[in-house]
Short mmCIF file of C-alpha atoms and ligand atoms in Angstrom, two decimals:
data_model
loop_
_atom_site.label_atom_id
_atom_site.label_comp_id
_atom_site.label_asym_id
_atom_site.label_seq_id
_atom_site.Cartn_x
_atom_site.Cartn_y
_atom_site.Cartn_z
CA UNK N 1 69.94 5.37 -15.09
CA UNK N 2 69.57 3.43 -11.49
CA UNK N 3 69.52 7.09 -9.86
CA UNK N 4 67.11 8.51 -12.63
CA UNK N 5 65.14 5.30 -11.23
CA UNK N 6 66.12 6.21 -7.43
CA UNK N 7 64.15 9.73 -8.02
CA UNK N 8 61.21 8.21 -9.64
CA UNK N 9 60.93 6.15 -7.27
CA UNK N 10 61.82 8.86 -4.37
CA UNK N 11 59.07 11.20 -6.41
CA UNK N 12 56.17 8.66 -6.35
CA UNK N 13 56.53 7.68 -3.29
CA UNK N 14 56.07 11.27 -1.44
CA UNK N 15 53.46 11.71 -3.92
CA UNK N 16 51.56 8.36 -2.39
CA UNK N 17 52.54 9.65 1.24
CA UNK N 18 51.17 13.10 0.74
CA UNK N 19 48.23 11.62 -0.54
CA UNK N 20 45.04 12.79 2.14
CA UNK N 21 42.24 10.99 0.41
CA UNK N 22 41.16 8.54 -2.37
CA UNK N 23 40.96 11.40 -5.07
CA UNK N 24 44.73 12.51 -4.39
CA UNK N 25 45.92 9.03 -4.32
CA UNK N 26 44.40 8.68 -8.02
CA UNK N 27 46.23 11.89 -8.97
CA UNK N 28 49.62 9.96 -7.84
CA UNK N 29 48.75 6.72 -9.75
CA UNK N 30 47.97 8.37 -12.88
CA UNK N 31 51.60 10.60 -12.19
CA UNK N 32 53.52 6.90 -12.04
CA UNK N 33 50.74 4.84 -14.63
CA UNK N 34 48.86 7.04 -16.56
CA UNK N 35 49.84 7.63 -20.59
CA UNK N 36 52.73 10.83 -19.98
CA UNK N 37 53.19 9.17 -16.39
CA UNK N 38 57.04 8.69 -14.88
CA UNK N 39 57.06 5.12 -15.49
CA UNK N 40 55.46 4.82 -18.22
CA UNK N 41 57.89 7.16 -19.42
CA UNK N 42 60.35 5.06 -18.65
CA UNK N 43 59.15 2.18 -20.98
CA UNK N 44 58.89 4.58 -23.69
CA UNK N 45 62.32 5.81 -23.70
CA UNK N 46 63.86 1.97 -23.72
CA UNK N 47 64.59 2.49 -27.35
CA UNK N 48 67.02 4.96 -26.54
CA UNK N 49 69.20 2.48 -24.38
CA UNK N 50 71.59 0.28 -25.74
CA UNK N 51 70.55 -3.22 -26.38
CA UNK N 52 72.58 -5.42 -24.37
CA UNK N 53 71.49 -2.58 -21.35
CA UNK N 54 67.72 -3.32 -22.07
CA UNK N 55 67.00 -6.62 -20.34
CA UNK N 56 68.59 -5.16 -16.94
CA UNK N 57 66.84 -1.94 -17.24
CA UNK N 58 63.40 -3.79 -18.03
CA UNK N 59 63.94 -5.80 -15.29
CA UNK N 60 64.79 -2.84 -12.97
CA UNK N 61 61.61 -1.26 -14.20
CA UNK N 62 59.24 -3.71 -13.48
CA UNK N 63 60.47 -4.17 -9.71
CA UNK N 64 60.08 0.16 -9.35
CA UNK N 65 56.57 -0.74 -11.06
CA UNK N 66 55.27 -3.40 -8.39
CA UNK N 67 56.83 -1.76 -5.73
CA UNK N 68 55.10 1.30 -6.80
CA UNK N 69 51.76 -0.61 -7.22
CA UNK N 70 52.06 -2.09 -4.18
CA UNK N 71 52.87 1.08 -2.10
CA UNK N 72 49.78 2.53 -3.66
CA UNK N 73 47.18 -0.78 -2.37
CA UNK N 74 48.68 0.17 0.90
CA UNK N 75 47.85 3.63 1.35
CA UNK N 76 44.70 2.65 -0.26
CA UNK N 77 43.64 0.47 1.79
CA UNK N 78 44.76 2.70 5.07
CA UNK N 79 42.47 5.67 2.93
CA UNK N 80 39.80 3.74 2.72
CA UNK N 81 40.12 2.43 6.53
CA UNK N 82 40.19 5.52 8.06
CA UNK N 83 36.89 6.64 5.54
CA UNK N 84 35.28 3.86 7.54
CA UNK N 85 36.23 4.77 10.41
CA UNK N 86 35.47 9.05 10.27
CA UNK N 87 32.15 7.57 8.85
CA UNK N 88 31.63 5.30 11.87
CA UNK N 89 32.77 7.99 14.35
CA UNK N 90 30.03 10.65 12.57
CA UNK N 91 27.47 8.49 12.38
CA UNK N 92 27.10 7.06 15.99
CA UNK N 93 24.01 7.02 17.65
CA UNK N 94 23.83 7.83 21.38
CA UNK N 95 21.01 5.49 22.54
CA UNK N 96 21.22 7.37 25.60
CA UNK N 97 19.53 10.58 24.42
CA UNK N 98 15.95 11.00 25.01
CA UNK N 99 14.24 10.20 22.16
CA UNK N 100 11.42 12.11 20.46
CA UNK N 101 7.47 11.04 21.72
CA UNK N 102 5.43 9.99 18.64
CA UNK N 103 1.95 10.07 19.66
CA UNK N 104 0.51 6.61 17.81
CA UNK N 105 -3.28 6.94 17.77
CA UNK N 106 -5.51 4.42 19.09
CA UNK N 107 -8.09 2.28 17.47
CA UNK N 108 -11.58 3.16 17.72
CA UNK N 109 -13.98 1.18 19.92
CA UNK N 110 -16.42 0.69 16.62
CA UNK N 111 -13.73 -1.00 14.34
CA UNK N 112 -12.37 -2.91 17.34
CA UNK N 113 -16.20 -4.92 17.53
CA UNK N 114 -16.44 -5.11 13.89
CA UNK N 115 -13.00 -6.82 13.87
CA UNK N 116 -13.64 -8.73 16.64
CA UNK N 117 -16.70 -9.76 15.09
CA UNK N 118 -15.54 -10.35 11.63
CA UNK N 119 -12.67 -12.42 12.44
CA UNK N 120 -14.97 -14.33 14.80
CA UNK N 121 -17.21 -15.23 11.45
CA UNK N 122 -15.00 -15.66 8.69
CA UNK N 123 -13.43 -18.46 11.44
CA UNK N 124 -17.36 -20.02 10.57
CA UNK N 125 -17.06 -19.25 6.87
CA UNK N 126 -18.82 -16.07 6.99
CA UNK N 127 -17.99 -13.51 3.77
CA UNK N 128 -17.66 -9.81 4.56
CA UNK N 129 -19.59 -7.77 2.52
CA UNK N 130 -20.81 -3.85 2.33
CA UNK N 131 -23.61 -1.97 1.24
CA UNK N 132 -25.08 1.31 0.39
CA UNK N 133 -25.79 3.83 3.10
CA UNK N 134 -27.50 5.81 0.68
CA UNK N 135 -30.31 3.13 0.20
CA UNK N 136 -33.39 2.75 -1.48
CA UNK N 137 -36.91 2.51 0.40
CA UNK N 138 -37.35 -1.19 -1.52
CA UNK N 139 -34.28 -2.64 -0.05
CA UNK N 140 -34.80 -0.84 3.43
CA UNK N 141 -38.51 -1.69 3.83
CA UNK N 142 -40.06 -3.43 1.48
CA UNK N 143 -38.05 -6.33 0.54
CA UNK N 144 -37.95 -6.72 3.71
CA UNK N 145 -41.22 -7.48 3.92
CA UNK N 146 -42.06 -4.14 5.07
CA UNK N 147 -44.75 -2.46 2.91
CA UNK N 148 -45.85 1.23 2.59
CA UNK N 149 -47.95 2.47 5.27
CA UNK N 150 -47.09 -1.20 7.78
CA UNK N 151 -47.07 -0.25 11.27
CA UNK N 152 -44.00 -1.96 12.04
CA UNK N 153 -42.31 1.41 10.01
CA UNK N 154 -43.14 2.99 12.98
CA UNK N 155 -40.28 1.08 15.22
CA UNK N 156 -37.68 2.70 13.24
CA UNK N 157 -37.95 6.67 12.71
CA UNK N 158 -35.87 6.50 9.11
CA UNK N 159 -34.24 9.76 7.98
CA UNK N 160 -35.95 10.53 4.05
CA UNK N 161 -34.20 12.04 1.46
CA UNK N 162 -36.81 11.78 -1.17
CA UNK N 163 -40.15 9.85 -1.29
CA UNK N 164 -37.90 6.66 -2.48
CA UNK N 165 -34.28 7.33 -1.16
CA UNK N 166 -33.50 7.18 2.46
CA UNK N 167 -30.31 6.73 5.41
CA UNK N 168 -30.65 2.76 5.58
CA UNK N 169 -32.30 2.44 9.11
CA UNK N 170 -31.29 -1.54 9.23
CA UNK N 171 -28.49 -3.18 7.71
CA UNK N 172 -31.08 -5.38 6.85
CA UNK N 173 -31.02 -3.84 3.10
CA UNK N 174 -27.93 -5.48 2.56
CA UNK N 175 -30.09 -8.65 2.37
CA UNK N 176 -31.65 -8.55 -0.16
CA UNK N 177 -29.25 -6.99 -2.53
CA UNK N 178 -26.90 -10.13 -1.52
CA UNK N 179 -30.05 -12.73 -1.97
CA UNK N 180 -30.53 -11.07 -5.46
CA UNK N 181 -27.21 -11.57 -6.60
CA UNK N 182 -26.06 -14.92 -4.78
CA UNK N 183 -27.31 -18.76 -5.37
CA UNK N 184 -27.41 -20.68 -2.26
CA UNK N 185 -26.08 -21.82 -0.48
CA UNK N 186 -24.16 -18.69 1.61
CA UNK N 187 -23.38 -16.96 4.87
CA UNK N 188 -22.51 -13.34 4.84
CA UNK N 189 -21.94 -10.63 6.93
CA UNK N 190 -21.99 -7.13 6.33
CA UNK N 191 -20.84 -4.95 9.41
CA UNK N 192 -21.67 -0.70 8.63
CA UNK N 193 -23.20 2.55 9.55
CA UNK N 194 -27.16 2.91 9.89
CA UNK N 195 -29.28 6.13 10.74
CA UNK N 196 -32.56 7.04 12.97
CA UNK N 197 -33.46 9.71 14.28
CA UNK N 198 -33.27 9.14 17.36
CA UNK N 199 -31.09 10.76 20.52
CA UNK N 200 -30.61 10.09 24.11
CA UNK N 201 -27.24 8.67 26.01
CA UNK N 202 -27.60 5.17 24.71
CA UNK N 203 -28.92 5.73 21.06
CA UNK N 204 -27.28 8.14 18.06
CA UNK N 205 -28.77 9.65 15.20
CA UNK N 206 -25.78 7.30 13.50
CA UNK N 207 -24.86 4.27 14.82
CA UNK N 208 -23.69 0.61 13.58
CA UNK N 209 -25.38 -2.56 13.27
CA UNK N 210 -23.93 -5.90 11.97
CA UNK N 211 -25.88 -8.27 9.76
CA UNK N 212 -25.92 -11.52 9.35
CA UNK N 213 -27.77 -13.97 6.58
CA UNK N 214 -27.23 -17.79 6.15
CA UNK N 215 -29.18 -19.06 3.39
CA UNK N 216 -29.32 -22.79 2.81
CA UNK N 217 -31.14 -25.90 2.84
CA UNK N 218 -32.36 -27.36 5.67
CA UNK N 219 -31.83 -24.47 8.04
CA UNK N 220 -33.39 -24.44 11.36
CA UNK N 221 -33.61 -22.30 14.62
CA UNK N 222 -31.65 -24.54 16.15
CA UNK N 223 -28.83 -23.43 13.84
CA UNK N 224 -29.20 -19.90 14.72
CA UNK N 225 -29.33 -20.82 18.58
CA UNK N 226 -26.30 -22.90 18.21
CA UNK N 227 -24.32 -20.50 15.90
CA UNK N 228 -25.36 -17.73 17.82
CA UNK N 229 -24.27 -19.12 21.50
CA UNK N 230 -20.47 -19.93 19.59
CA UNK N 231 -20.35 -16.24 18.68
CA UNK N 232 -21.05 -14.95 22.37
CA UNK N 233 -19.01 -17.18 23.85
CA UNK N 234 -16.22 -16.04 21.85
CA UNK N 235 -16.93 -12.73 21.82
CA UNK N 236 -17.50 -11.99 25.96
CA UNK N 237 -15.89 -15.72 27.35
CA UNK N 238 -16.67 -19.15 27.47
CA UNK N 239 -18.56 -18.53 31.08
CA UNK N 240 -21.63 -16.05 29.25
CA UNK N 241 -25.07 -17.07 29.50
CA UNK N 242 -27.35 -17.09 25.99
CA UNK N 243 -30.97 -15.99 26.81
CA UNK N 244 -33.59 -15.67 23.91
CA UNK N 245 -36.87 -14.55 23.87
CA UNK N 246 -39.72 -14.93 21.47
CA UNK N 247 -39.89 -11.65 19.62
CA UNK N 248 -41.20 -9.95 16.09
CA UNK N 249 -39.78 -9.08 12.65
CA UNK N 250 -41.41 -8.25 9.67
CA UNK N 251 -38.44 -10.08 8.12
CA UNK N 252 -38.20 -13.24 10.25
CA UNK N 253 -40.50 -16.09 11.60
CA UNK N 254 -40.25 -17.31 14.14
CA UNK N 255 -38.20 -13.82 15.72
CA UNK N 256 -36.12 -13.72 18.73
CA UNK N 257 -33.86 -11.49 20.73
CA UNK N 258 -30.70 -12.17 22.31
CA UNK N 259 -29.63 -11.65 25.58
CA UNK N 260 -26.19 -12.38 27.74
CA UNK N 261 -25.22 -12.22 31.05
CA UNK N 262 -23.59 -8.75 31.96
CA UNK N 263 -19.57 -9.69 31.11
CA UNK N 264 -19.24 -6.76 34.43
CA UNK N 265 -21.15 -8.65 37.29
CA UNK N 266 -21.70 -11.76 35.51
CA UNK N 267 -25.37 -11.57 35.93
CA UNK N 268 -25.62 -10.78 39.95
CA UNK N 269 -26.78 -7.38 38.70
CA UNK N 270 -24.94 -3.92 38.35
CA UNK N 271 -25.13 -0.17 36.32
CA UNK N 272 -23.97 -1.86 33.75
CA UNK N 273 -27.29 -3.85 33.02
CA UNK N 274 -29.42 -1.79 35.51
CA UNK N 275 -29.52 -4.52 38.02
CA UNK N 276 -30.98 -7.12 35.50
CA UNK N 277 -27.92 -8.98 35.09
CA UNK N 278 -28.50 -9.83 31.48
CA UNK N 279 -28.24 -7.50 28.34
CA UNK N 280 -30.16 -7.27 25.35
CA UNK N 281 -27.67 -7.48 22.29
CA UNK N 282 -29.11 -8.38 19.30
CA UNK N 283 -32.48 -9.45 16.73
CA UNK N 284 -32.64 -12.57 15.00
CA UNK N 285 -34.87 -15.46 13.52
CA UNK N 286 -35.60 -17.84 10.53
CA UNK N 287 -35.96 -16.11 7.69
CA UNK N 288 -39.22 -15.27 6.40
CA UNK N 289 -40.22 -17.31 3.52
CA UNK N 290 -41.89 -14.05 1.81
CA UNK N 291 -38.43 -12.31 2.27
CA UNK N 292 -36.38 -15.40 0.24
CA UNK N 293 -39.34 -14.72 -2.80
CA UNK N 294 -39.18 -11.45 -2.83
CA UNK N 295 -35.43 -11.52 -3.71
CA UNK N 296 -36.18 -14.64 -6.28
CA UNK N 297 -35.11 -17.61 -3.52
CA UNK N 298 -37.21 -20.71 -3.88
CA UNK N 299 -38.44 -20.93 -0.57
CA UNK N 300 -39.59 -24.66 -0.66
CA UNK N 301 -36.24 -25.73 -1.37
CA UNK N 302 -34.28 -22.97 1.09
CA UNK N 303 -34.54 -21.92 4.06
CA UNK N 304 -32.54 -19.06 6.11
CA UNK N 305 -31.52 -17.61 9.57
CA UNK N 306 -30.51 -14.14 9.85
CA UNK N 307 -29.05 -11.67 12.95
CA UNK N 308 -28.64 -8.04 13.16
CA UNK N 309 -26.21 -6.68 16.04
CA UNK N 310 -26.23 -3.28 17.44
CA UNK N 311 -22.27 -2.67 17.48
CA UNK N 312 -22.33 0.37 19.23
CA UNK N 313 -24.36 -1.09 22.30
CA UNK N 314 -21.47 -4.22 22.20
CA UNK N 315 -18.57 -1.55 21.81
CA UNK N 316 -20.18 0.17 24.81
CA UNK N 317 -20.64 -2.91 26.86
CA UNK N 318 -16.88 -4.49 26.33
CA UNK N 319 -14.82 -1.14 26.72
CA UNK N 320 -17.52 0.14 29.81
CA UNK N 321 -18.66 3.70 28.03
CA UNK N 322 -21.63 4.74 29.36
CA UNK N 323 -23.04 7.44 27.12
CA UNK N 324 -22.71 6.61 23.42
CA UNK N 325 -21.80 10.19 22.40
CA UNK N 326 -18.75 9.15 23.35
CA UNK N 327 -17.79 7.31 20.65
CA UNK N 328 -18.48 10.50 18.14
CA UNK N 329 -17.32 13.09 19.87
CA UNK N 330 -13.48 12.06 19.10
CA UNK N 331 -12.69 13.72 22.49
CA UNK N 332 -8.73 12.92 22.16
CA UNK N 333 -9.03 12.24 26.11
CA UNK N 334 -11.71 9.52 25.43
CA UNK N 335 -9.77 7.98 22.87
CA UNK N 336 -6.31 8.11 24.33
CA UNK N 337 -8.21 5.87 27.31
CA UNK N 338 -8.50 3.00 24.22
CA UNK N 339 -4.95 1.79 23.60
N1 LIG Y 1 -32.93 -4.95 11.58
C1 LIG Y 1 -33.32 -5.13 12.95
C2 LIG Y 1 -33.24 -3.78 13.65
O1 LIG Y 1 -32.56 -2.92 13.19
C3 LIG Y 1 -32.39 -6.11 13.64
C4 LIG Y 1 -32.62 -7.51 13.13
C5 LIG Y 1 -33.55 -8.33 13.73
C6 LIG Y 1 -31.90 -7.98 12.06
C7 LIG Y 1 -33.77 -9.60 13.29
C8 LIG Y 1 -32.11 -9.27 11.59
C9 LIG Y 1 -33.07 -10.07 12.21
O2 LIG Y 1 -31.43 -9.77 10.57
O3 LIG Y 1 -33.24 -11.30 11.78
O4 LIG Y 1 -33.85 -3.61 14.67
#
């Protein structure tokens, strides 16, 4: 019986030597363990020995099964080792090689300001909001206190798709559709695309403004001025000089415009502002109390400011484009000089 043992044990372990891989090392345990396997064969066949041989043989048995186990953890573990390791040695990465060039795109000038300008805002409590460029003549004109036939029409040549329906010329519009559906007291801004027809190298038949509205009580100009100087400040450096000049709305009263020192000479004069050393940036004033009734504001009780931004003037200004084509061309050469 010991040598029947001997050439189990001699069988199972070639079998576990000759193993190459995890799958042939299972075929080997389930040749010593599995149900016909050699040692469980051996178990089996105990009733055939004679009693008094059966504790020596069971005890024989179990050291051929736990050295068998054992041999097989081994070779398992040295299997699995050298897995690791083939795995390790295929999947290396030579950080030497040249690598492949992804082109990452750059961000456009437009969406730079607006972000600029945005985050600049919402810092003052200032909600982002959008509106139609698809607009109709009431919003566009008329609730902004700009009736039928006015003259004032005449500063902004508006693209018409019907009698009624136009290109919103002003980001104004969004005024009044916010005054309609907010109580005051707010401060919004709505950043966005606006048409004229109008073409040269510093205006586009589509360009972008950014509006601004504050409605609340007690609002002065000297709000506006004071808000107003903050956002330049931030926006070209603490060092720019705020100029305003009396000037007219339809939709404010008193109106002004907004100039600042040119951020490229710093007002000694250059191309930049054609030797004037200040640029004009933007429209503002107090809100016009016939522009708070028309959207259904009581305007004994509130009062406004509101500002209207030519973005692609500021875009032009900060990144030093001089023809505002530019910036719609999507020349790949232009824009690769914006990252
Ligand atoms: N909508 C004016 C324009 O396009 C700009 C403007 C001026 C907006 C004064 C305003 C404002 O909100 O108060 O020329």
């Amino acid at each position: 019986m010991n040598e029947e043992l001997k050439r189990i044990k001699d069988e199972l372990t070639n079998c576990i030597n000759q193993a190459l891989n995890l799958k042939e090392l299972g075929e080997a345990r389930v040749k010593a363990f599995g149900k016909t396997g050699l040692i469980s064969a051996l178990s089996k066949n105990m009733r055939d020995v004679p009693v008094e041989d059966r504790p020596k043989l069971g005890s024989a048995i179990n050291v051929l099964r736990s050295e068998i186990e054992e041999l097989l953890k081994e070779k398992e573990n040295k299997l699995e080792n050298e897995e690791l390791e083939r795995k390790l040695q295929e999947e290396k990465i030579d950080i030497t090689e040249p690598s492949i060039k992804v082109e990452l795109g750059a961000y456009h000038p437009i969406a730079d300001v607006i972000d600029r300008l945005a985050d600049i805002c919402v810092n003052m409590g200032f909600t982002v909001v959008e509106g139609p460029e698809i607009e109709s003549d009431y919003y566009n004109f008329e609730a902004m206190n700009i009736p039928k036939n006015h003259p004032s029409r005449d500063m902004q040549d508006t693209f018409f798709i019907s009698e009624d329906i136009l290109l919103r010329s002003q980001t104004s519009a969004v005024q009044a559709r916010e005054m309609e559906t907010r109580k005051p007291p707010f401060k919004i801004i709505c950043p966005g695309k606006t048409y004229r027809n109008d073409s040269d190298a510093t205006h586009s038949p589509i360009f972008h403004q950014l509006e601004g509205l504050v409605v609340d009580e007690n609002i002065s100009m000297a709000d506006l001025k004071a808000m107003l100087t903050i956002l330049m400040k931030r926006l070209y450096g603490e060092d720019t000089k705020i100029r305003f000049r009396p000037s007219f709305f339809p939709f404010t009263e008193p109106s002004i415009e907004v100039d600042v020192s040119c951020p490229n000479c710093h007002g000694q004069g250059c191309n930049l502002c054609k030797g004037s050393g200040m640029l004009e940036l933007l429209g503002a004033g107090v809100v016009n109390p016939k522009v708070l009734e028309i959207s259904g504001i009581d305007s004994k009780k509130y009062r406004g400011f509101a500002f209207g931004f030519g973005l692609d003037r500021t875009a032009m200004i900060l990144n030093s484009i001089s023809n505002i084509k530019n910036l719609y061309r999507n020349d790949i050469r232009f824009l690769e000089q914006m990252k």
